[in-house]
């Protein structure tokens, strides 16, 4: 969260900055050190109107419906549900370029990849998204949806799972 707040500050410090609002949803971590550092940074740098913190929600699809894009800035991910859900909702994605991120986001096609260790890289990805037209964002969202339909097709997943189970059963014999 602190890295994203630093990225937002970098954007706001530029001449004629684009108006960007980040709505962050999530629970309170067990170790609140990083959370407290981030909230202090947000307050100290006057970012509270642009970086809004929200508790977890059970109706994230309502938030996705109003969002211009969905971002996930993690240091490590497997298959991030929030990104799969956002793709299914037809949203452009900003995603940390870690693990298998390239399988979900094709940089410039359905979103943008960034380095989670670099506020500069995150700022660049956010600015790239902000700089494109509404139509281009809609096209990115359509590409996300198309990718989601291909990647998460129920029949294909069942077929692949059955193949795995059959191979495991043969191996056990």
Tab-separated table of C-alpha atoms in Angstrom:
chain	number	residue	atom	x	y	z
A	1	UNK	CA	0.000	0.000	0.000
A	2	UNK	CA	2.847	2.383	0.798
A	3	UNK	CA	4.378	1.885	-2.639
A	4	UNK	CA	1.074	2.750	-4.331
A	5	UNK	CA	0.712	5.841	-2.135
A	6	UNK	CA	4.239	6.901	-3.126
A	7	UNK	CA	3.335	6.319	-6.792
A	8	UNK	CA	0.251	8.495	-6.405
A	9	UNK	CA	2.337	11.266	-4.821
A	10	UNK	CA	4.793	11.111	-7.742
A	11	UNK	CA	1.878	11.571	-10.144
A	12	UNK	CA	0.460	14.497	-8.137
A	13	UNK	CA	3.869	16.223	-8.034
A	14	UNK	CA	4.040	16.429	-11.832
A	15	UNK	CA	2.943	19.614	-13.603
A	16	UNK	CA	-0.761	19.451	-14.533
A	17	UNK	CA	-1.311	16.044	-12.945
A	18	UNK	CA	-4.159	13.817	-14.064
A	19	UNK	CA	-6.848	13.473	-11.405
A	20	UNK	CA	-6.567	9.924	-10.097
A	21	UNK	CA	-8.536	8.356	-7.263
A	22	UNK	CA	-7.573	5.003	-5.811
A	23	UNK	CA	-10.153	3.109	-3.771
A	24	UNK	CA	-8.361	0.435	-1.762
A	25	UNK	CA	-10.403	-2.448	-0.314
A	26	UNK	CA	-9.056	-4.863	2.249
A	27	UNK	CA	-8.947	-6.076	5.786
A	28	UNK	CA	-6.654	-5.045	8.569
A	29	UNK	CA	-3.510	-7.204	8.542
A	30	UNK	CA	-2.404	-9.002	11.693
A	31	UNK	CA	0.834	-7.003	11.677
A	32	UNK	CA	-0.337	-3.423	11.239
A	33	UNK	CA	3.137	-1.876	10.871
A	34	UNK	CA	3.031	-1.500	7.073
A	35	UNK	CA	-0.610	-0.402	7.164
A	36	UNK	CA	0.176	2.280	9.750
A	37	UNK	CA	3.171	3.514	7.731
A	38	UNK	CA	1.008	3.800	4.626
A	39	UNK	CA	-1.873	5.595	6.354
A	40	UNK	CA	0.590	8.007	7.960
A	41	UNK	CA	2.212	8.695	4.561
A	42	UNK	CA	-1.225	9.279	2.995
A	43	UNK	CA	-2.189	11.724	5.742
A	44	UNK	CA	1.172	13.546	5.816
A	45	UNK	CA	1.123	14.081	2.045
A	46	UNK	CA	-2.489	15.192	1.706
A	47	UNK	CA	-3.531	12.161	-0.300
A	48	UNK	CA	-6.636	11.174	1.674
A	49	UNK	CA	-9.033	12.497	-0.997
A	50	UNK	CA	-7.186	10.593	-3.722
A	51	UNK	CA	-6.276	7.406	-1.851
A	52	UNK	CA	-9.383	6.183	-0.074
A	53	UNK	CA	-9.213	3.180	2.229
A	54	UNK	CA	-12.240	0.907	2.562
A	55	UNK	CA	-12.933	-2.236	4.601
A	56	UNK	CA	-13.460	-5.538	2.777
A	57	UNK	CA	-16.738	-5.825	0.903
A	58	UNK	CA	-18.886	-8.782	-0.042
A	59	UNK	CA	-20.227	-6.881	-3.052
A	60	UNK	CA	-16.988	-6.115	-4.888
A	61	UNK	CA	-18.792	-6.510	-8.213
A	62	UNK	CA	-20.611	-3.247	-7.444
A	63	UNK	CA	-17.274	-1.516	-6.925
A	64	UNK	CA	-15.892	-3.063	-10.123
A	65	UNK	CA	-18.917	-1.740	-12.036
A	66	UNK	CA	-17.983	1.865	-11.202
A	67	UNK	CA	-14.205	1.461	-11.466
A	68	UNK	CA	-12.216	2.606	-14.491
A	69	UNK	CA	-9.724	-0.201	-13.857
A	70	UNK	CA	-8.649	-2.689	-11.201
A	71	UNK	CA	-5.129	-2.852	-9.817
A	72	UNK	CA	-3.245	-5.341	-7.703
A	73	UNK	CA	0.189	-4.339	-6.475
A	74	UNK	CA	1.591	-7.445	-4.804
A	75	UNK	CA	5.104	-8.694	-4.255
A	76	UNK	CA	4.001	-12.298	-4.832
A	77	UNK	CA	0.882	-13.842	-6.329
A	78	UNK	CA	-0.333	-17.217	-7.446
A	79	UNK	CA	-3.551	-16.859	-9.398
A	80	UNK	CA	-5.081	-13.678	-7.959
A	81	UNK	CA	-8.855	-14.050	-7.630
A	82	UNK	CA	-9.430	-10.296	-7.657
A	83	UNK	CA	-7.768	-10.008	-11.068
A	84	UNK	CA	-9.670	-13.008	-12.452
A	85	UNK	CA	-12.909	-11.424	-11.218
A	86	UNK	CA	-12.000	-8.019	-12.662
A	87	UNK	CA	-11.155	-9.590	-16.019
A	88	UNK	CA	-14.505	-11.390	-15.983
A	89	UNK	CA	-16.163	-8.022	-15.323
A	90	UNK	CA	-14.382	-6.576	-18.356
A	91	UNK	CA	-11.991	-4.200	-16.608
A	92	UNK	CA	-8.531	-3.033	-17.636
A	93	UNK	CA	-5.930	-4.302	-15.190
A	94	UNK	CA	-2.803	-2.899	-13.572
A	95	UNK	CA	-0.852	-5.797	-12.092
A	96	UNK	CA	2.527	-6.355	-10.496
A	97	UNK	CA	4.782	-8.199	-12.908
A	98	UNK	CA	5.403	-11.130	-10.580
A	99	UNK	CA	4.946	-14.879	-10.934
A	100	UNK	CA	2.446	-15.606	-13.735
A	101	UNK	CA	1.180	-12.037	-14.197
A	102	UNK	CA	2.032	-12.190	-17.902
A	103	UNK	CA	-0.573	-14.925	-18.345
A	104	UNK	CA	-3.283	-12.550	-17.140
A	105	UNK	CA	-2.135	-9.169	-18.409
A	106	UNK	CA	-0.650	-8.501	-21.802
A	107	UNK	CA	0.992	-5.141	-21.303
A	108	UNK	CA	-0.787	-2.536	-23.394
A	109	UNK	CA	-3.550	-4.930	-24.527
A	110	UNK	CA	-5.763	-5.555	-21.500
A	111	UNK	CA	-3.829	-3.534	-18.968
A	112	UNK	CA	-0.376	-2.677	-17.754
A	113	UNK	CA	2.304	-4.463	-15.746
A	114	UNK	CA	4.509	-2.769	-13.164
A	115	UNK	CA	7.284	-3.489	-10.704
A	116	UNK	CA	5.810	-3.655	-7.163
A	117	UNK	CA	9.149	-2.591	-5.703
A	118	UNK	CA	9.197	0.637	-7.699
A	119	UNK	CA	6.802	3.532	-7.041
A	120	UNK	CA	8.096	5.005	-10.318
A	121	UNK	CA	7.032	1.902	-12.241
A	122	UNK	CA	3.620	1.861	-10.544
A	123	UNK	CA	3.165	5.571	-11.285
A	124	UNK	CA	4.078	4.976	-14.929
A	125	UNK	CA	1.511	2.162	-15.253
A	126	UNK	CA	-1.202	4.278	-13.611
A	127	UNK	CA	-0.341	7.244	-15.839
A	128	UNK	CA	-0.358	5.073	-18.961
A	129	UNK	CA	-3.878	3.964	-18.110
A	130	UNK	CA	-5.010	7.493	-17.265
A	131	UNK	CA	-3.601	8.814	-20.539
A	132	UNK	CA	-5.712	6.631	-22.824
A	133	UNK	CA	-9.209	7.497	-23.957
A	134	UNK	CA	-12.394	6.071	-22.483
A	135	UNK	CA	-12.830	4.067	-25.682
A	136	UNK	CA	-9.319	2.609	-25.376
A	137	UNK	CA	-10.019	1.657	-21.741
A	138	UNK	CA	-13.267	0.020	-22.846
A	139	UNK	CA	-11.360	-1.909	-25.509
A	140	UNK	CA	-8.850	-3.053	-22.880
A	141	UNK	CA	-11.762	-4.179	-20.723
A	142	UNK	CA	-13.229	-6.133	-23.646
A	143	UNK	CA	-9.847	-7.779	-24.136
A	144	UNK	CA	-9.774	-8.694	-20.418
A	145	UNK	CA	-13.227	-10.243	-20.727
A	146	UNK	CA	-12.228	-12.176	-23.854
A	147	UNK	CA	-9.120	-13.486	-22.092
A	148	UNK	CA	-11.184	-14.452	-19.031
A	149	UNK	CA	-13.628	-16.389	-21.193
A	150	UNK	CA	-10.749	-18.293	-22.774
A	151	UNK	CA	-8.760	-18.869	-19.577
A	152	UNK	CA	-11.609	-19.653	-17.211
A	153	UNK	CA	-13.990	-21.539	-19.515
A	154	UNK	CA	-15.817	-24.041	-17.292
A	155	UNK	CA	-15.814	-26.881	-19.841
A	156	UNK	CA	-12.100	-26.513	-20.539
A	157	UNK	CA	-11.267	-26.423	-16.842
A	158	UNK	CA	-13.345	-29.549	-16.151
A	159	UNK	CA	-11.718	-31.317	-19.102
A	160	UNK	CA	-8.206	-30.441	-17.908
A	161	UNK	CA	-9.034	-31.435	-14.342
A	162	UNK	CA	-10.405	-34.792	-15.537
A	163	UNK	CA	-7.190	-35.380	-17.516
A	164	UNK	CA	-5.113	-34.666	-14.425
A	165	UNK	CA	-7.212	-37.051	-12.326
A	166	UNK	CA	-7.056	-39.771	-14.987
A	167	UNK	CA	-3.263	-39.419	-15.270
A	168	UNK	CA	-2.940	-39.547	-11.487
A	169	UNK	CA	-5.129	-42.658	-11.332
A	170	UNK	CA	-2.966	-44.393	-13.965
A	171	UNK	CA	0.169	-43.401	-12.078
A	172	UNK	CA	-1.182	-44.815	-8.807
A	173	UNK	CA	-1.875	-48.258	-10.294
